Coordinates of C-alpha atoms in Angstrom, one line a residue:
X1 CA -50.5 0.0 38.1
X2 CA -47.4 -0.4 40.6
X3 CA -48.1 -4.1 40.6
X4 CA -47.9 -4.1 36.9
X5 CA -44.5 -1.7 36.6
X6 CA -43.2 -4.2 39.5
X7 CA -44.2 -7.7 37.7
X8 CA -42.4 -6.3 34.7
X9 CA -39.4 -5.6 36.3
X10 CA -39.8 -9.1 37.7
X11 CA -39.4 -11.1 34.6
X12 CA -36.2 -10.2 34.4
X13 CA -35.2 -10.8 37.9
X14 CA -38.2 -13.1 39.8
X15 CA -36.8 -13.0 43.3
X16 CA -38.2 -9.6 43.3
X17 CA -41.9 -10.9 43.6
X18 CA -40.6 -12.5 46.9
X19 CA -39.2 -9.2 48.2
X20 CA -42.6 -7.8 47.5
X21 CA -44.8 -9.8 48.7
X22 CA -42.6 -11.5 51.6
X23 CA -43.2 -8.3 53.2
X24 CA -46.7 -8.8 53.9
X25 CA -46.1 -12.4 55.7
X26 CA -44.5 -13.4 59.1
X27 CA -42.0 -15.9 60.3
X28 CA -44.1 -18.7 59.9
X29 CA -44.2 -17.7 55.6
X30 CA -48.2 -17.0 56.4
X31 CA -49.3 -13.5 55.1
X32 CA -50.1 -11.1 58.4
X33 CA -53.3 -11.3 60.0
X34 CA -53.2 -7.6 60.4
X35 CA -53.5 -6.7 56.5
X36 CA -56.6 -8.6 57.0
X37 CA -57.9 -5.2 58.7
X38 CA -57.2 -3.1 55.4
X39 CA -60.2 -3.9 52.9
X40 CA -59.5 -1.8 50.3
X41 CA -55.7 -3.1 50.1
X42 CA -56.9 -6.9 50.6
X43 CA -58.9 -6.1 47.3
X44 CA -55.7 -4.6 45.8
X45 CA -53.8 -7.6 46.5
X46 CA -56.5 -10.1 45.1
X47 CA -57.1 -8.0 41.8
X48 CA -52.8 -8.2 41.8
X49 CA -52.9 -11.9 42.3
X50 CA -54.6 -12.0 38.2
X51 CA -51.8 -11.1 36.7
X52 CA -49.3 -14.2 37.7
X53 CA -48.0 -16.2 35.2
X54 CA -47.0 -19.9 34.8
X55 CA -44.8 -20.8 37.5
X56 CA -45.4 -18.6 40.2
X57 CA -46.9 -19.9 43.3
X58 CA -46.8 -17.1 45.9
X59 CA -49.6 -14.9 43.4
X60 CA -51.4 -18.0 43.6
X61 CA -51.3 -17.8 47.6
X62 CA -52.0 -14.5 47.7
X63 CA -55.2 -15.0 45.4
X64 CA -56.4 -18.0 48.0
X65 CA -56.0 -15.5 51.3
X66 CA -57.8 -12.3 49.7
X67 CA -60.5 -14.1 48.4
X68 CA -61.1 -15.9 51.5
X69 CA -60.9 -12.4 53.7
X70 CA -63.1 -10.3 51.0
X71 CA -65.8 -12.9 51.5
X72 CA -65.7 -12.5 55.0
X73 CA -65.5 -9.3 54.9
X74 CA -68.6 -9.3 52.7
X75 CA -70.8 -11.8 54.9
X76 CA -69.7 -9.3 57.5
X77 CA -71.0 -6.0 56.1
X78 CA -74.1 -6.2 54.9
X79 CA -74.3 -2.8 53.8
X80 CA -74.0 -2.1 50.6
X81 CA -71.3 1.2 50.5
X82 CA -68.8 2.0 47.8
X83 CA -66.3 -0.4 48.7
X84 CA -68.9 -3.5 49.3
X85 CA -70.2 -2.8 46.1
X86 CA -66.2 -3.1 44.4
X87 CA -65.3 -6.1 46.4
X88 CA -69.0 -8.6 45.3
X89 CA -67.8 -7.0 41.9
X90 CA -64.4 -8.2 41.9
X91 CA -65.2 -11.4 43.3
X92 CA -67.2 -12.1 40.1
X93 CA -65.2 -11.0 37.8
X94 CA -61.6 -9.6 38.5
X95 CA -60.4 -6.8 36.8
X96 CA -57.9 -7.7 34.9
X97 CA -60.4 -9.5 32.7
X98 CA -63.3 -7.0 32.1
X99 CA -63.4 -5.3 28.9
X100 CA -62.1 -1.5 30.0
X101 CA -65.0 0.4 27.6
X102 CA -67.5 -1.5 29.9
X103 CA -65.4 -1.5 33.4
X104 CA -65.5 2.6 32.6
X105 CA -69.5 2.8 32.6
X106 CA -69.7 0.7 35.3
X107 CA -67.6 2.6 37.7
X108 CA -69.0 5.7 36.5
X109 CA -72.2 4.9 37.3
X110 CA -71.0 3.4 40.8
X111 CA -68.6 6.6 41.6
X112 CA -71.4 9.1 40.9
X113 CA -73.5 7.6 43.8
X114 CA -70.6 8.2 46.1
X115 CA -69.7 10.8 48.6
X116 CA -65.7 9.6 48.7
X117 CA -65.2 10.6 45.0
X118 CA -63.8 13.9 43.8
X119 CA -65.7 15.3 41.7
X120 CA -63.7 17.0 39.4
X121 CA -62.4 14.1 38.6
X122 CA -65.9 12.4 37.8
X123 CA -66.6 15.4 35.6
X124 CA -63.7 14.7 33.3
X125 CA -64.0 10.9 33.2
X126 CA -68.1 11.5 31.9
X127 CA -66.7 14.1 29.5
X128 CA -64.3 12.1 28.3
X129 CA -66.7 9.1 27.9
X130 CA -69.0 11.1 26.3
X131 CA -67.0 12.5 23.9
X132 CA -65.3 8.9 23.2
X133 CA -69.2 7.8 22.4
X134 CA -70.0 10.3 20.3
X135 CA -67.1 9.0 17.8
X136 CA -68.5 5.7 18.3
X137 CA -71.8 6.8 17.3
X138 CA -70.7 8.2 14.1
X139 CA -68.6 5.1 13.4
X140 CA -71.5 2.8 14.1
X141 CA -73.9 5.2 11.5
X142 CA -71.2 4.6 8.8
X143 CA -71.4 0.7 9.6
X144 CA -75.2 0.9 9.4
X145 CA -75.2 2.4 6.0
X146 CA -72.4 0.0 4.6
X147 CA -74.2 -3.4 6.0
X148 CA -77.3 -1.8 4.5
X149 CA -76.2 -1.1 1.2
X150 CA -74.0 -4.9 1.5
X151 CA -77.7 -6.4 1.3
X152 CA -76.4 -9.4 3.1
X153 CA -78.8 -8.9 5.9
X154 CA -82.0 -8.2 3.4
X155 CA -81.4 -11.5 0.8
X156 CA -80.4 -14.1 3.6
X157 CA -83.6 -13.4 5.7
X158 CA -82.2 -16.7 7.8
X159 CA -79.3 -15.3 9.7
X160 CA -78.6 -13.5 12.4
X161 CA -78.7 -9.6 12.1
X162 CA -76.0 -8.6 15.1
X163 CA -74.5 -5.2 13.7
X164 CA -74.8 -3.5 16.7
X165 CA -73.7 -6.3 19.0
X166 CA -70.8 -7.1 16.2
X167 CA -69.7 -3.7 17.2
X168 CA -69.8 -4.4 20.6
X169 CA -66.9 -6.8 20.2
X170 CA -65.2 -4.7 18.6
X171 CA -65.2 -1.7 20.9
X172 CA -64.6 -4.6 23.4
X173 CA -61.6 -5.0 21.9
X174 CA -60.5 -1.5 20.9
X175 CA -62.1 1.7 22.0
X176 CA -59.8 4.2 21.6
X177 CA -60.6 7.0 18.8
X178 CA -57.4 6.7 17.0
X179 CA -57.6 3.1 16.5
X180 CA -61.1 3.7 14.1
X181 CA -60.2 1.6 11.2
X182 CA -59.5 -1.3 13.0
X183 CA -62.3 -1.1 15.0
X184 CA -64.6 -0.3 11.9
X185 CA -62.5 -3.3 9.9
X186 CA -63.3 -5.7 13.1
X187 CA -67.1 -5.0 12.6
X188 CA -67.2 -5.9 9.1
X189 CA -65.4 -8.9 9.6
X190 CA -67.6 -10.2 12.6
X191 CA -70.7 -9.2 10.7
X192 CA -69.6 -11.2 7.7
X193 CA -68.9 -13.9 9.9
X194 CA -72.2 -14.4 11.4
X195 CA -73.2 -14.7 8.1
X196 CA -71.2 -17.5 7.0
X197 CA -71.8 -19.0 10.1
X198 CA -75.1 -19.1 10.3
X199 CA -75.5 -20.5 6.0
X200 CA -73.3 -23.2 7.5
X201 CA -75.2 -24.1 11.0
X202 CA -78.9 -23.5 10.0
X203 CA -79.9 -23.2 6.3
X204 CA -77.0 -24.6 4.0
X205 CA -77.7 -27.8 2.8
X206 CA -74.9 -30.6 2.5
X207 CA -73.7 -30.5 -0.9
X208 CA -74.3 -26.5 -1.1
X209 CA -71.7 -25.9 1.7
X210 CA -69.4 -28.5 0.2
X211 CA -69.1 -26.2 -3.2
X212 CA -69.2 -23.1 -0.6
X213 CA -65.8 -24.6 1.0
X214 CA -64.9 -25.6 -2.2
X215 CA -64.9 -21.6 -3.1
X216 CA -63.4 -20.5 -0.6
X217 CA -60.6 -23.0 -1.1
X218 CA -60.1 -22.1 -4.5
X219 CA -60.6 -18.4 -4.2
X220 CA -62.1 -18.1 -7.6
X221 CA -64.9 -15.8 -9.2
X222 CA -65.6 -18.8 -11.5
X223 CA -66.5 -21.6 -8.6
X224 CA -69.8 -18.8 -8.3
X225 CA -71.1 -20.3 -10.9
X226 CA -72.0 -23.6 -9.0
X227 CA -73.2 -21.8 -6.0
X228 CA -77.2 -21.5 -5.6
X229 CA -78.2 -17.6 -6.0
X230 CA -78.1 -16.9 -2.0
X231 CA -74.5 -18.3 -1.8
X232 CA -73.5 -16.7 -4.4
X233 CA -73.8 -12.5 -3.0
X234 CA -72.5 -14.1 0.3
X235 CA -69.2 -15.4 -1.5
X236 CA -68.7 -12.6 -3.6
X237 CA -69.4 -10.3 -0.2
X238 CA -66.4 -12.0 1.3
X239 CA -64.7 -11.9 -2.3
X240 CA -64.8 -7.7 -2.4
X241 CA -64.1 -7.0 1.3
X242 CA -61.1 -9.1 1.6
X243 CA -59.6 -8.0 -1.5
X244 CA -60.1 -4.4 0.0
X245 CA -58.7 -4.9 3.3
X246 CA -55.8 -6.8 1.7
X247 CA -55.0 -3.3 -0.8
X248 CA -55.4 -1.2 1.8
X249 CA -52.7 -2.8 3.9
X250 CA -50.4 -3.8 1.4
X251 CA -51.4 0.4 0.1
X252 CA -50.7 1.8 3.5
X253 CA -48.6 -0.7 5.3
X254 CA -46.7 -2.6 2.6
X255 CA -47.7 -5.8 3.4
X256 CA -48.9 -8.9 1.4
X257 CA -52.4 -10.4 3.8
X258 CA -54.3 -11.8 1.4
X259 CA -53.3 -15.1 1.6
X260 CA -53.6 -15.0 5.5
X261 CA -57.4 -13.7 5.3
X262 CA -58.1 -15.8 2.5
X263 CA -57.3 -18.6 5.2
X264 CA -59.6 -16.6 7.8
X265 CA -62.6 -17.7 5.1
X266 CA -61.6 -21.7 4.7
X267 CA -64.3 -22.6 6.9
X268 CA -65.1 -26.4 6.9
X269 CA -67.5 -27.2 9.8
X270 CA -70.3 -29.4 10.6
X271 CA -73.7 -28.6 11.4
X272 CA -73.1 -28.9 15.0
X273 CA -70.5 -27.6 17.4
X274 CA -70.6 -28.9 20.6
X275 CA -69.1 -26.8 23.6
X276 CA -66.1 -27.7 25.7
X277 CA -68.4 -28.4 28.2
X278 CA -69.9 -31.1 26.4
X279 CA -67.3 -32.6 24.7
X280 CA -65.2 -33.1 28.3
X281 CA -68.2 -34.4 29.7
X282 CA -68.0 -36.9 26.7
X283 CA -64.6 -37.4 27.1
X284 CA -64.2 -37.9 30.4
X285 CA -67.4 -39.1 32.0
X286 CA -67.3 -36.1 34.4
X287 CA -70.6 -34.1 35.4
X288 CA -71.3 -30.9 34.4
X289 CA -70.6 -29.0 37.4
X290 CA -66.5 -30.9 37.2
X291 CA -66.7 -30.0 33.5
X292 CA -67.5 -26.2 34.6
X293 CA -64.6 -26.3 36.8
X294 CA -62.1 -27.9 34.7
X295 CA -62.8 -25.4 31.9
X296 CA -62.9 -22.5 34.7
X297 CA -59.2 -24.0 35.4
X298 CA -58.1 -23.7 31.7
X299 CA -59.5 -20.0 31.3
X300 CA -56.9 -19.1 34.5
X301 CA -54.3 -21.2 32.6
X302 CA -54.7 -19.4 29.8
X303 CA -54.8 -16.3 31.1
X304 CA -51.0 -17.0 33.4
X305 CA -50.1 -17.3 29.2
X306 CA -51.1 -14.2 28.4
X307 CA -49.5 -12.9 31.4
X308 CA -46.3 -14.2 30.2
X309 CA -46.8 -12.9 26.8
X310 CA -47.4 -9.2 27.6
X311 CA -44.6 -8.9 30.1
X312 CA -42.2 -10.4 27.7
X313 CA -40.1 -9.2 24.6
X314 CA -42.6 -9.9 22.0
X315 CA -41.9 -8.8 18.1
X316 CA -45.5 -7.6 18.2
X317 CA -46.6 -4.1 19.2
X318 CA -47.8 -3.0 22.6
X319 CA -51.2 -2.1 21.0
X320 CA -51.5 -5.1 18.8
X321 CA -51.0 -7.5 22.2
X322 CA -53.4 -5.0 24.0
X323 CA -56.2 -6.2 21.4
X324 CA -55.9 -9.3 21.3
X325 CA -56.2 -9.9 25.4
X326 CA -58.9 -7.2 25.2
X327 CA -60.7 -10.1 22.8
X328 CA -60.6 -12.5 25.3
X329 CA -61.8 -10.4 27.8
X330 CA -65.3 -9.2 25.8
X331 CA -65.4 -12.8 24.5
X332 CA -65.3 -13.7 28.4
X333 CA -68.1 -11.4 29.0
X334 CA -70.4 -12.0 26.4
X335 CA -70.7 -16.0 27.2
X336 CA -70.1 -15.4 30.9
X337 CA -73.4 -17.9 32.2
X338 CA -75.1 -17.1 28.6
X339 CA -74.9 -16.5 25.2
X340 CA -75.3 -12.9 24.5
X341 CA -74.4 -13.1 20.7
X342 CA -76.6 -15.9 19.7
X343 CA -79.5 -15.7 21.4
X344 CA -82.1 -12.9 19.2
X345 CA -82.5 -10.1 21.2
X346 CA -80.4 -11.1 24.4
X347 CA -81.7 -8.3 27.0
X348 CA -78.1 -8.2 28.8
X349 CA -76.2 -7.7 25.5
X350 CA -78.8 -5.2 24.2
X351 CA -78.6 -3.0 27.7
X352 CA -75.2 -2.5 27.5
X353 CA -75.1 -1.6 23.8
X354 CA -77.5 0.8 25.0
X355 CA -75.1 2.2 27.7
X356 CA -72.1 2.6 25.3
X357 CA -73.4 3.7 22.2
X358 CA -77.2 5.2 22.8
X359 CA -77.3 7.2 26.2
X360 CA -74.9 9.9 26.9
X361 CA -73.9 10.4 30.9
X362 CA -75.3 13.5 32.1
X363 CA -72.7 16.3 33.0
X364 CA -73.1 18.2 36.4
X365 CA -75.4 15.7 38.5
X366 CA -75.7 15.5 42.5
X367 CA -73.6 12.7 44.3
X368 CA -76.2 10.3 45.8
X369 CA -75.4 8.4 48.9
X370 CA -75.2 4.5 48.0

């Protein structure tokens, strides 16, 4: 939290950063070989080291020496305590891009098997997360009754049927209680998706998607009347919703979006994406492992945008620009080495689900040595 306060005082002035972190290095501009000692601030400084941006080199140093000393110090201590256990964690994924609704369990789970947490505080952060999923629960039996009474799911047998993991996402991407509509609205929209996804990837037939996109381009109840019968609820699906989520907002907000989610719909795809992965291997002749790493060198890029985006004056709200890097950070989870959308029944995806929505964290348990 320092770090962050610090980096945004920093964009203003960036000779700052090399008051800060000059600190930590000797003569010779190498950081000290005595912070090498302090594990827990070694980890501090690597999870600090994720929130450079474009242009900065001596984040980008700092990331290089405290990975390099956290793997040591984990080839060193075999044991598997508290701090062990938040470093091998780190090192896979950093904080800064874990989803917080699913960095909370996890640390939950880890703090309760540990002596060096106080636990008063433990209490309040399982009542607190209980009481957060007991408004999700309640949100996610409204959604179950909507999609149910939609039909989509029941007359196009073909797709995917992902409510629960659509609603995932969206508390990936926005959790807190207050912010219900646009976590319910995210669902719909998601669910709706996978739908027209999947009549577009797997059953729709060439000319049948070409009068689909032709609908959507038109945006008119009359192109239905081309459509073949299991296009036709799917369209008109799409039709209601959007027109509803376009009066609300122009009702509540005073805005004018139906033009921008009628654009959302315009799909025109083939019946085969290939991944990045693919196509740079395509491209560029390079194997997949130099693929990997040139796509794992684009995600940091990316992310050093971000960076720049949050910390500077943006005409966008705080909580709007909180969203949308919370969405690449679930995305980031659910195809880290898999596909936990896609793939039916995708025991990683379903687990966690489990976890957020389904099991409750018992109040008052014993700390367990780890």
């Amino acid at each position: 939290m320092t770090f962050v306060v610090v980096q945004i005082d920093c964009c203003q002035e960036p000779e700052n950063y090399f008051k800060v972190f000059n600190a930590f290095k000797d003569e010779a501009g190498r950081f000290k070989a005595c912070i090498c000692d302090d594990a827990m601030g070694m980890l501090s400084l690597y999870e600090a080291s994720f929130h450079s941006v474009h242009g900065e080199t001596i984040l980008e140093e700092a990331r290089e020496f405290s990975t390099k000393n956290l793997r040591e110090f984990i080839s060193q201590n075999k044991d598997e305590n508290h701090l062990s256990k938040l470093i091998v964690h780190a090192l896979e994924v950093p904080l800064h891009w874990r989803a917080p609704r699913l960095e909370a369990r996890w640390l939950i789970d880890l703090c309760k098997r540990s002596h060096d947490v106080d636990s008063t505080f433990l209490d309040l952060a399982n009542l607190d997360f209980n009481l957060v999923q007991s408004i999700h629960q309640e949100e996610l039996k409204e959604l179950s009754r909507w999609w149910k009474q939609l039909g989509l799911g029941q007359k196009m047998s073909f797709s995917r049927d992902r409510l629960p993991e659509n609603y995932l996402w969206a508390t990936g991407m926005v959790h807190e209680p207050q912010l219900e509509y646009c976590r319910r609205m995210s669902t719909k929209i998601f669910a709706i998706l996978t739908i027209i996804d999947d009549v577009f990837d797997v059953y729709g037939k060439l000319h049948e998607l070409e009068l689909f996109t032709d609908a959507f381009e038109s945006w008119n109840m009359n192109a239905m009347d081309q459509l073949p019968d299991y296009m036709k609820i799917c369209f008109l699906a799409v039709y209601n919703f959007t027109n509803e989520v376009a009066y609300h907002v122009l009702k509540e907000q005073g805005f004018h979006i139906l033009k921008y989610l009628r654009k959302a719909f315009e799909l025109k795809r083939g019946d085969a994406t290939p991944t990045s992965i693919q196509c740079y291997m395509q491209e560029t002749g390079a194997t997949e492992d130099e693929a990997r790493q040139h796509i794992k060198s684009f995600i940091d890029q990316t992310w050093k945008q971000m960076n720049t985006d949050r910390t500077e004056n943006s005409p966008f709200s705080r909580t709007s620009i909180d969203i949308v890097v919370n969405l690449a950070r679930i995305t980031m989870w659910m195809y880290e080495n898999r596909d936990g959308f896609g793939v039916q029944n995708h025991g990683i995806t379903k687990d966690i689900a489990s976890l957020l929505f389904l099991t409750s964290i018992p109040l008052g348990c014993e700390v367990r040595d780890i």
